[in-house]
Amino acid sequence: MADSVAEIQKAKKLYFFIGMLLFFFTVVTVAVATVEVLDVNEHGFDWADATIGLIIATFKASLVMIIFMHLNHEKPLVYFFYGLALLMAFFCMWLIGWTKSDPIQYGNSSRADGFYNTNKPATNVHGHD
Amino acid sequence: MEIPFVVNARKDTGLNNSKVGIWLFLASEVTLFGGLFSGYLFLRLYADYPWPERALPILPGLINTFILIGSSVTVVFAWAALKMREWRKFQVYMSITIACALGFMVLKAIEYNAKFHHQAVRLKGGGPVEDYGILEGHLKKAELVADKFIVADDETTKKTIKENLKNKNKILIEGKVVEGEVQPGVLSTKKIAGLLAAKSEIKAANEALTKAKEPLEALAEAAAKAVEAADGAEEGTAEAKAAASAKEALATAEKNAEIAQENLEKAEDAYENLLSDLGHDKLVSYVGDSLKEFNGDAAAFEKEIFGKEKDEDFGKLGTEMVSDLKAAVSSPEYANKLVFEADKLVVTLMRPTHEAYIDDILEQAKERNFKFILSKDYALSRSGFPKEGEKLIASAGDALSVDLLDDLEDAFLDARAHDSTIRTSYEKASWAWIRDEEKIDDPGYDVIDMQVWKDRREDDKKNQAPHLYGAPSEVEFEIVRNSFAPCVLILNPSSIPVSGADQVKLRDDTVVKGRMLESPMIMKVDAIDFNSTALRAEKEGIDPAAAIETSWILTEPKLKKIWDAHQAWLKGHTKRLADKERNLKPTANDKYRVNWDQLLAYRDLDYDHAKIEKAGEDKTLKRSGIFDLNGFAGANHKVYDFPKVSIPRDKVGFESTFTPKWNTYYAIYFTITGLHGLHVIGGMIVLGYYLFFGRKMYDSNPDWLANRVEVGGLFWHFVDLVWIFLFPILYLM
């Protein structure tokens, strides 16, 4: 991390540059979403727009973390904390995906016993005949 | 006491303590927002309605992104200034950061405010998918109502009206709601002339009747005398002739009177028919029989009833009354209320009533000078124990109050508990009996099919009956009217899940019986959305266009015109997209949604389909784009005028402002951005503290302050980081 005056002066230029980069990529995100010429894949919003939007957002967030939050100069303990937190956050998302495997709520491909799933024929969910 | 490791790092961690603290905190924050983002993902992936894509105005979100990125730069500059011992620069950078935070919150407030006032209505009704068309817009004020065409034709009625006005009783609200303007019971000049003619017919008939009746007495007397004189006289004598002619004269006069009576009845009938043709029978019944005559025109009436030269005091009161009524119905809330003319109130005792509903009803009844009284006695009595068991809880005529309902509910619950105990004891005894008498070990539910069991339970019913209270589970209140005011209850639609024409049931199961008066939802429509209709049609395997055709929206000429214009635009737009090498197709929003800016553009082109289609083809339709400041936070009803429509209440399937009630998109939008906003406010307070109270620490230990600012800055960067994700997922996707 910058500590001497000269280093801080140099770092300030970097912060400014990163700020400009973030502005630029914000404009890019909006342009990709709204300008028709930049429509990727189908016209309007689709998975390609979502992917591009999220990639740019992740890139911008990484810049903030690495440069502004000084993660490029941090101690291992901070990486550990941050890594753990991200792991937890992704665990939350995985949990959401996991609910999809709930056969009562969402039906089951091997046993079409969707008790709540009206699209599938309801069979005896208690397992009796 | 000196706090350790606030400036220097601990050897084991390599960090100063505050940094360890903030990173632990940020780790928990990552998990928290991670959970919320997961929630967003879940709601979006499993949404059973068309997820609103790019539904928020981009400009405020974009500016807020710039603001937060800019403040992230300035906060790190403020930290660098402290490191270089430049207090003045630190102050400048930190002030900019805090100003940015304030700016962010102001924009957020504008955005939230727009959502809180923007109304959406989902329609219901016929068609293969039950309509599901959505209208968006602002609720429009209803404009009043005038009872100024009613004239009292006698001093007593005038006096009564005056008294009612003095007591602030509203006399009448009568009229037809047409597109937000409640038109008074307007009588055309022709109709008024007819009425006046009919009224003078009655007068003439009355006069004729009086005239015809006038000689009756004298004639009858003369006839009697002549008959008496002719008594015993032979036929053909002068006396006999005189008696015969007197009798004849009497008979003629009687017949004349009869005819006059008939004429009067006819004239009265004609008048009544004219009145009922005008649809003002209700009006007459409100104000009593004495108030039947309608005067010539509005101006003459006003002069008559509100005019200063006649009665200054009365005129003033009249004006006040009209302005009161105007104020009452001009509030935007009124446009979304159900106006119900009440006859009876039925309250269930099975569950507690919602106190706020009852209070509201009581307040309204008080305001309109009527009250609800209990229809009949509520007593607990057991037929077997007339004396011991009887207890009068409330008598017929008791006024409705929350306390009374509490007493009734308590009594009902006690009675029910008592009855349950009796029933259980009989049933227990029967189970024991069937085990012992019928020698059934461990009797199960199989016995309920046995005849002996059925007989036994029949006997049980008879035997237990005298011991039961059998208290009624609902009570009825009837209306006592104290004035001419109609017994109108203005009810909030959100408290009524199902509404019918002759009764409404509030969410607490309280039923108001009566008649629904016209209570349309009056809206200035700024968007039409058939995405839900189309989605439902596709699921059912129906052509979306056919389903849309059946929507109520297209029966409203103003909206139909817009939709037709949209089809023209879509034609041009589709052509243009298809012309391109990539062979693009219009999006669902292109096809099924008319946004506020399109709606205005079509009007600007006079709904000329050829022009609109061309504009679609050339991409020259005036769209607001993201930089239209007038549409900064969405459709701006202050700048633009949108078509006003009146949606019949029975077509309103669901209605809400753009808040979590409307859909899960707004639920997650407000949850995440609200929590993020709280973080902005929190960060602003912490950074403000360093700015305004940091000087002392700067003088004594500048490195410590720099560390603090770095820690505060880390939090601030995190706030920025969350927004970097929020902006695209909420505004652009």
PDB file of N, CA and C in Angstrom, chain B residues 404-470:
ATOM      1  N   LEU B 404     -69.335  -3.428  22.202  1.00  0.00           N
ATOM      2  CA  LEU B 404     -70.485  -4.326  22.097  1.00  0.00           C
ATOM      3  C   LEU B 404     -70.074  -5.604  21.349  1.00  0.00           C
ATOM      4  N   LEU B 405     -69.327  -5.420  20.274  1.00  0.00           N
ATOM      5  CA  LEU B 405     -68.892  -6.588  19.500  1.00  0.00           C
ATOM      6  C   LEU B 405     -67.990  -7.480  20.334  1.00  0.00           C
ATOM      7  N   ASP B 406     -67.131  -6.840  21.142  1.00  0.00           N
ATOM      8  CA  ASP B 406     -66.253  -7.624  22.023  1.00  0.00           C
ATOM      9  C   ASP B 406     -67.082  -8.487  22.966  1.00  0.00           C
ATOM     10  N   ASP B 407     -68.112  -7.866  23.561  1.00  0.00           N
ATOM     11  CA  ASP B 407     -68.977  -8.607  24.493  1.00  0.00           C
ATOM     12  C   ASP B 407     -69.651  -9.774  23.784  1.00  0.00           C
ATOM     13  N   LEU B 408     -70.162  -9.482  22.576  1.00  0.00           N
ATOM     14  CA  LEU B 408     -70.868 -10.526  21.829  1.00  0.00           C
ATOM     15  C   LEU B 408     -69.923 -11.663  21.448  1.00  0.00           C
ATOM     16  N   GLU B 409     -68.719 -11.271  21.022  1.00  0.00           N
ATOM     17  CA  GLU B 409     -67.740 -12.303  20.643  1.00  0.00           C
ATOM     18  C   GLU B 409     -67.377 -13.169  21.846  1.00  0.00           C
ATOM     19  N   ASP B 410     -67.159 -12.512  22.993  1.00  0.00           N
ATOM     20  CA  ASP B 410     -66.815 -13.266  24.208  1.00  0.00           C
ATOM     21  C   ASP B 410     -67.931 -14.235  24.564  1.00  0.00           C
ATOM     22  N   ALA B 411     -69.153 -13.706  24.504  1.00  0.00           N
ATOM     23  CA  ALA B 411     -70.309 -14.544  24.854  1.00  0.00           C
ATOM     24  C   ALA B 411     -70.414 -15.733  23.910  1.00  0.00           C
ATOM     25  N   PHE B 412     -70.223 -15.454  22.627  1.00  0.00           N
ATOM     26  CA  PHE B 412     -70.318 -16.526  21.634  1.00  0.00           C
ATOM     27  C   PHE B 412     -69.251 -17.586  21.882  1.00  0.00           C
ATOM     28  N   LEU B 413     -68.028 -17.122  22.144  1.00  0.00           N
ATOM     29  CA  LEU B 413     -66.933 -18.075  22.351  1.00  0.00           C
ATOM     30  C   LEU B 413     -67.167 -18.913  23.612  1.00  0.00           C
ATOM     31  N   ASP B 414     -67.652 -18.260  24.677  1.00  0.00           N
ATOM     32  CA  ASP B 414     -67.956 -19.000  25.911  1.00  0.00           C
ATOM     33  C   ASP B 414     -69.016 -20.056  25.636  1.00  0.00           C
ATOM     34  N   ALA B 415     -70.054 -19.622  24.900  1.00  0.00           N
ATOM     35  CA  ALA B 415     -71.153 -20.546  24.603  1.00  0.00           C
ATOM     36  C   ALA B 415     -70.649 -21.713  23.764  1.00  0.00           C
ATOM     37  N   ARG B 416     -69.777 -21.401  22.833  1.00  0.00           N
ATOM     38  CA  ARG B 416     -69.269 -22.461  21.954  1.00  0.00           C
ATOM     39  C   ARG B 416     -68.393 -23.435  22.734  1.00  0.00           C
ATOM     40  N   ALA B 417     -67.585 -22.870  23.650  1.00  0.00           N
ATOM     41  CA  ALA B 417     -66.724 -23.736  24.464  1.00  0.00           C
ATOM     42  C   ALA B 417     -67.602 -24.653  25.320  1.00  0.00           C
ATOM     43  N   HIS B 418     -68.653 -24.055  25.883  1.00  0.00           N
ATOM     44  CA  HIS B 418     -69.576 -24.825  26.708  1.00  0.00           C
ATOM     45  C   HIS B 418     -70.204 -25.950  25.888  1.00  0.00           C
ATOM     46  N   ASP B 419     -70.684 -25.612  24.704  1.00  0.00           N
ATOM     47  CA  ASP B 419     -71.335 -26.595  23.839  1.00  0.00           C
ATOM     48  C   ASP B 419     -70.372 -27.715  23.449  1.00  0.00           C
ATOM     49  N   SER B 420     -69.130 -27.333  23.180  1.00  0.00           N
ATOM     50  CA  SER B 420     -68.140 -28.354  22.797  1.00  0.00           C
ATOM     51  C   SER B 420     -67.938 -29.346  23.928  1.00  0.00           C
ATOM     52  N   THR B 421     -67.880 -28.833  25.149  1.00  0.00           N
ATOM     53  CA  THR B 421     -67.673 -29.722  26.297  1.00  0.00           C
ATOM     54  C   THR B 421     -68.825 -30.727  26.393  1.00  0.00           C
ATOM     55  N   ILE B 422     -70.031 -30.220  26.229  1.00  0.00           N
ATOM     56  CA  ILE B 422     -71.201 -31.113  26.306  1.00  0.00           C
ATOM     57  C   ILE B 422     -71.131 -32.166  25.205  1.00  0.00           C
ATOM     58  N   ARG B 423     -70.869 -31.706  23.990  1.00  0.00           N
ATOM     59  CA  ARG B 423     -70.835 -32.639  22.855  1.00  0.00           C
ATOM     60  C   ARG B 423     -69.759 -33.696  23.063  1.00  0.00           C
ATOM     61  N   THR B 424     -68.592 -33.244  23.535  1.00  0.00           N
ATOM     62  CA  THR B 424     -67.490 -34.182  23.745  1.00  0.00           C
ATOM     63  C   THR B 424     -67.868 -35.220  24.793  1.00  0.00           C
ATOM     64  N   SER B 425     -68.537 -34.760  25.869  1.00  0.00           N
ATOM     65  CA  SER B 425     -68.863 -35.717  26.936  1.00  0.00           C
ATOM     66  C   SER B 425     -69.849 -36.771  26.419  1.00  0.00           C
ATOM     67  N   TYR B 426     -70.808 -36.343  25.590  1.00  0.00           N
ATOM     68  CA  TYR B 426     -71.750 -37.310  25.016  1.00  0.00           C
ATOM     69  C   TYR B 426     -71.029 -38.287  24.090  1.00  0.00           C
ATOM     70  N   GLU B 427     -70.109 -37.760  23.312  1.00  0.00           N
ATOM     71  CA  GLU B 427     -69.416 -38.632  22.362  1.00  0.00           C
ATOM     72  C   GLU B 427     -68.529 -39.628  23.103  1.00  0.00           C
ATOM     73  N   LYS B 428     -67.855 -39.115  24.149  1.00  0.00           N
ATOM     74  CA  LYS B 428     -66.998 -40.005  24.955  1.00  0.00           C
ATOM     75  C   LYS B 428     -67.827 -41.151  25.527  1.00  0.00           C
ATOM     76  N   ALA B 429     -68.995 -40.767  26.065  1.00  0.00           N
ATOM     77  CA  ALA B 429     -69.875 -41.772  26.669  1.00  0.00           C
ATOM     78  C   ALA B 429     -70.298 -42.809  25.623  1.00  0.00           C
ATOM     79  N   SER B 430     -70.535 -42.346  24.398  1.00  0.00           N
ATOM     80  CA  SER B 430     -70.960 -43.266  23.339  1.00  0.00           C
ATOM     81  C   SER B 430     -69.842 -44.235  22.962  1.00  0.00           C
ATOM     82  N   TRP B 431     -68.598 -43.721  22.924  1.00  0.00           N
ATOM     83  CA  TRP B 431     -67.468 -44.620  22.618  1.00  0.00           C
ATOM     84  C   TRP B 431     -67.350 -45.689  23.701  1.00  0.00           C
ATOM     85  N   ALA B 432     -67.501 -45.253  24.968  1.00  0.00           N
ATOM     86  CA  ALA B 432     -67.408 -46.212  26.077  1.00  0.00           C
ATOM     87  C   ALA B 432     -68.540 -47.240  25.969  1.00  0.00           C
ATOM     88  N   TRP B 433     -69.715 -46.741  25.602  1.00  0.00           N
ATOM     89  CA  TRP B 433     -70.895 -47.609  25.491  1.00  0.00           C
ATOM     90  C   TRP B 433     -70.694 -48.675  24.408  1.00  0.00           C
ATOM     91  N   ILE B 434     -70.191 -48.250  23.274  1.00  0.00           N
ATOM     92  CA  ILE B 434     -70.065 -49.221  22.180  1.00  0.00           C
ATOM     93  C   ILE B 434     -69.013 -50.281  22.503  1.00  0.00           C
ATOM     94  N   ARG B 435     -68.009 -49.867  23.291  1.00  0.00           N
ATOM     95  CA  ARG B 435     -66.984 -50.851  23.683  1.00  0.00           C
ATOM     96  C   ARG B 435     -67.583 -51.875  24.638  1.00  0.00           C
ATOM     97  N   ASP B 436     -68.360 -51.360  25.621  1.00  0.00           N
ATOM     98  CA  ASP B 436     -68.903 -52.250  26.653  1.00  0.00           C
ATOM     99  C   ASP B 436     -70.118 -53.029  26.156  1.00  0.00           C
ATOM    100  N   GLU B 437     -71.062 -52.316  25.554  1.00  0.00           N
ATOM    101  CA  GLU B 437     -72.325 -52.948  25.171  1.00  0.00           C
ATOM    102  C   GLU B 437     -72.158 -53.867  23.964  1.00  0.00           C
ATOM    103  N   GLU B 438     -71.435 -53.399  22.994  1.00  0.00           N
ATOM    104  CA  GLU B 438     -71.321 -54.182  21.757  1.00  0.00           C
ATOM    105  C   GLU B 438     -70.091 -55.076  21.769  1.00  0.00           C
ATOM    106  N   LYS B 439     -69.360 -55.018  22.895  1.00  0.00           N
ATOM    107  CA  LYS B 439     -68.160 -55.869  23.073  1.00  0.00           C
ATOM    108  C   LYS B 439     -67.157 -55.677  21.931  1.00  0.00           C
ATOM    109  N   ILE B 440     -66.914 -54.467  21.632  1.00  0.00           N
ATOM    110  CA  ILE B 440     -65.904 -54.210  20.600  1.00  0.00           C
ATOM    111  C   ILE B 440     -64.641 -53.725  21.302  1.00  0.00           C
ATOM    112  N   ASP B 441     -63.604 -54.502  21.165  1.00  0.00           N
ATOM    113  CA  ASP B 441     -62.330 -54.069  21.745  1.00  0.00           C
ATOM    114  C   ASP B 441     -61.729 -52.993  20.851  1.00  0.00           C
ATOM    115  N   ASP B 442     -61.199 -51.993  21.478  1.00  0.00           N
ATOM    116  CA  ASP B 442     -60.491 -50.950  20.746  1.00  0.00           C
ATOM    117  C   ASP B 442     -61.271 -50.456  19.528  1.00  0.00           C
ATOM    118  N   PRO B 443     -62.459 -49.896  19.761  1.00  0.00           N
ATOM    119  CA  PRO B 443     -63.271 -49.466  18.613  1.00  0.00           C
ATOM    120  C   PRO B 443     -62.568 -48.387  17.791  1.00  0.00           C
ATOM    121  N   GLY B 444     -62.593 -48.535  16.505  1.00  0.00           N
ATOM    122  CA  GLY B 444     -61.950 -47.546  15.631  1.00  0.00           C
ATOM    123  C   GLY B 444     -63.006 -46.833  14.808  1.00  0.00           C
ATOM    124  N   TYR B 445     -62.564 -46.163  13.777  1.00  0.00           N
ATOM    125  CA  TYR B 445     -63.526 -45.405  12.976  1.00  0.00           C
ATOM    126  C   TYR B 445     -64.460 -46.295  12.153  1.00  0.00           C
ATOM    127  N   ASP B 446     -64.153 -47.602  12.147  1.00  0.00           N
ATOM    128  CA  ASP B 446     -65.024 -48.522  11.410  1.00  0.00           C
ATOM    129  C   ASP B 446     -66.443 -48.501  11.965  1.00  0.00           C
ATOM    130  N   VAL B 447     -66.558 -48.230  13.289  1.00  0.00           N
ATOM    131  CA  VAL B 447     -67.884 -48.334  13.913  1.00  0.00           C
ATOM    132  C   VAL B 447     -68.848 -47.278  13.393  1.00  0.00           C
ATOM    133  N   ILE B 448     -68.329 -46.211  12.820  1.00  0.00           N
ATOM    134  CA  ILE B 448     -69.256 -45.137  12.427  1.00  0.00           C
ATOM    135  C   ILE B 448     -70.199 -45.565  11.307  1.00  0.00           C
ATOM    136  N   ASP B 449     -69.875 -46.674  10.655  1.00  0.00           N
ATOM    137  CA  ASP B 449     -70.798 -47.174   9.635  1.00  0.00           C
ATOM    138  C   ASP B 449     -71.852 -48.115  10.212  1.00  0.00           C
ATOM    139  N   MET B 450     -71.676 -48.483  11.494  1.00  0.00           N
ATOM    140  CA  MET B 450     -72.619 -49.450  12.090  1.00  0.00           C
ATOM    141  C   MET B 450     -73.929 -48.753  12.450  1.00  0.00           C
ATOM    142  N   GLN B 451     -75.041 -49.458  12.248  1.00  0.00           N
ATOM    143  CA  GLN B 451     -76.357 -48.867  12.488  1.00  0.00           C
ATOM    144  C   GLN B 451     -76.538 -48.506  13.961  1.00  0.00           C
ATOM    145  N   VAL B 452     -76.055 -49.410  14.864  1.00  0.00           N
ATOM    146  CA  VAL B 452     -76.229 -49.131  16.304  1.00  0.00           C
ATOM    147  C   VAL B 452     -75.548 -47.826  16.696  1.00  0.00           C
ATOM    148  N   TRP B 453     -74.385 -47.612  16.083  1.00  0.00           N
ATOM    149  CA  TRP B 453     -73.638 -46.367  16.369  1.00  0.00           C
ATOM    150  C   TRP B 453     -74.420 -45.157  15.851  1.00  0.00           C
ATOM    151  N   LYS B 454     -74.950 -45.294  14.676  1.00  0.00           N
ATOM    152  CA  LYS B 454     -75.712 -44.180  14.096  1.00  0.00           C
ATOM    153  C   LYS B 454     -76.919 -43.863  14.974  1.00  0.00           C
ATOM    154  N   ASP B 455     -77.623 -44.939  15.408  1.00  0.00           N
ATOM    155  CA  ASP B 455     -78.800 -44.722  16.264  1.00  0.00           C
ATOM    156  C   ASP B 455     -78.409 -44.046  17.558  1.00  0.00           C
ATOM    157  N   ARG B 456     -77.335 -44.536  18.123  1.00  0.00           N
ATOM    158  CA  ARG B 456     -76.861 -43.990  19.398  1.00  0.00           C
ATOM    159  C   ARG B 456     -76.541 -42.488  19.267  1.00  0.00           C
ATOM    160  N   ARG B 457     -75.888 -42.153  18.162  1.00  0.00           N
ATOM    161  CA  ARG B 457     -75.490 -40.749  17.977  1.00  0.00           C
ATOM    162  C   ARG B 457     -76.721 -39.867  17.709  1.00  0.00           C
ATOM    163  N   GLU B 458     -77.730 -40.447  17.079  1.00  0.00           N
ATOM    164  CA  GLU B 458     -78.978 -39.699  16.884  1.00  0.00           C
ATOM    165  C   GLU B 458     -79.606 -39.371  18.232  1.00  0.00           C
ATOM    166  N   ASP B 459     -79.599 -40.415  19.118  1.00  0.00           N
ATOM    167  CA  ASP B 459     -80.135 -40.196  20.472  1.00  0.00           C
ATOM    168  C   ASP B 459     -79.327 -39.133  21.195  1.00  0.00           C
ATOM    169  N   ASP B 460     -78.002 -39.227  21.017  1.00  0.00           N
ATOM    170  CA  ASP B 460     -77.108 -38.249  21.666  1.00  0.00           C
ATOM    171  C   ASP B 460     -77.521 -36.838  21.282  1.00  0.00           C
ATOM    172  N   LYS B 461     -77.755 -36.656  19.997  1.00  0.00           N
ATOM    173  CA  LYS B 461     -78.113 -35.321  19.497  1.00  0.00           C
ATOM    174  C   LYS B 461     -79.357 -34.803  20.202  1.00  0.00           C
ATOM    175  N   LYS B 462     -80.345 -35.713  20.310  1.00  0.00           N
ATOM    176  CA  LYS B 462     -81.590 -35.294  20.960  1.00  0.00           C
ATOM    177  C   LYS B 462     -81.359 -34.982  22.427  1.00  0.00           C
ATOM    178  N   ASN B 463     -80.578 -35.837  23.094  1.00  0.00           N
ATOM    179  CA  ASN B 463     -80.387 -35.689  24.538  1.00  0.00           C
ATOM    180  C   ASN B 463     -79.529 -34.481  24.903  1.00  0.00           C
ATOM    181  N   GLN B 464     -78.544 -34.197  24.037  1.00  0.00           N
ATOM    182  CA  GLN B 464     -77.638 -33.095  24.406  1.00  0.00           C
ATOM    183  C   GLN B 464     -78.250 -31.725  24.067  1.00  0.00           C
ATOM    184  N   ALA B 465     -79.215 -31.746  23.143  1.00  0.00           N
ATOM    185  CA  ALA B 465     -79.763 -30.471  22.650  1.00  0.00           C
ATOM    186  C   ALA B 465     -80.200 -29.510  23.763  1.00  0.00           C
ATOM    187  N   PRO B 466     -80.945 -29.979  24.776  1.00  0.00           N
ATOM    188  CA  PRO B 466     -81.389 -29.027  25.803  1.00  0.00           C
ATOM    189  C   PRO B 466     -80.239 -28.391  26.576  1.00  0.00           C
ATOM    190  N   HIS B 467     -79.089 -29.030  26.542  1.00  0.00           N
ATOM    191  CA  HIS B 467     -77.958 -28.494  27.318  1.00  0.00           C
ATOM    192  C   HIS B 467     -77.100 -27.520  26.524  1.00  0.00           C
ATOM    193  N   LEU B 468     -77.413 -27.375  25.246  1.00  0.00           N
ATOM    194  CA  LEU B 468     -76.562 -26.532  24.389  1.00  0.00           C
ATOM    195  C   LEU B 468     -77.121 -25.114  24.270  1.00  0.00           C
ATOM    196  N   TYR B 469     -76.228 -24.171  24.145  1.00  0.00           N
ATOM    197  CA  TYR B 469     -76.662 -22.796  23.901  1.00  0.00           C
ATOM    198  C   TYR B 469     -77.022 -22.585  22.423  1.00  0.00           C
ATOM    199  N   GLY B 470     -76.191 -23.164  21.551  1.00  0.00           N
ATOM    200  CA  GLY B 470     -76.419 -22.981  20.107  1.00  0.00           C
ATOM    201  C   GLY B 470     -76.468 -21.508  19.723  1.00  0.00           C
TER     202      GLY B 470
END
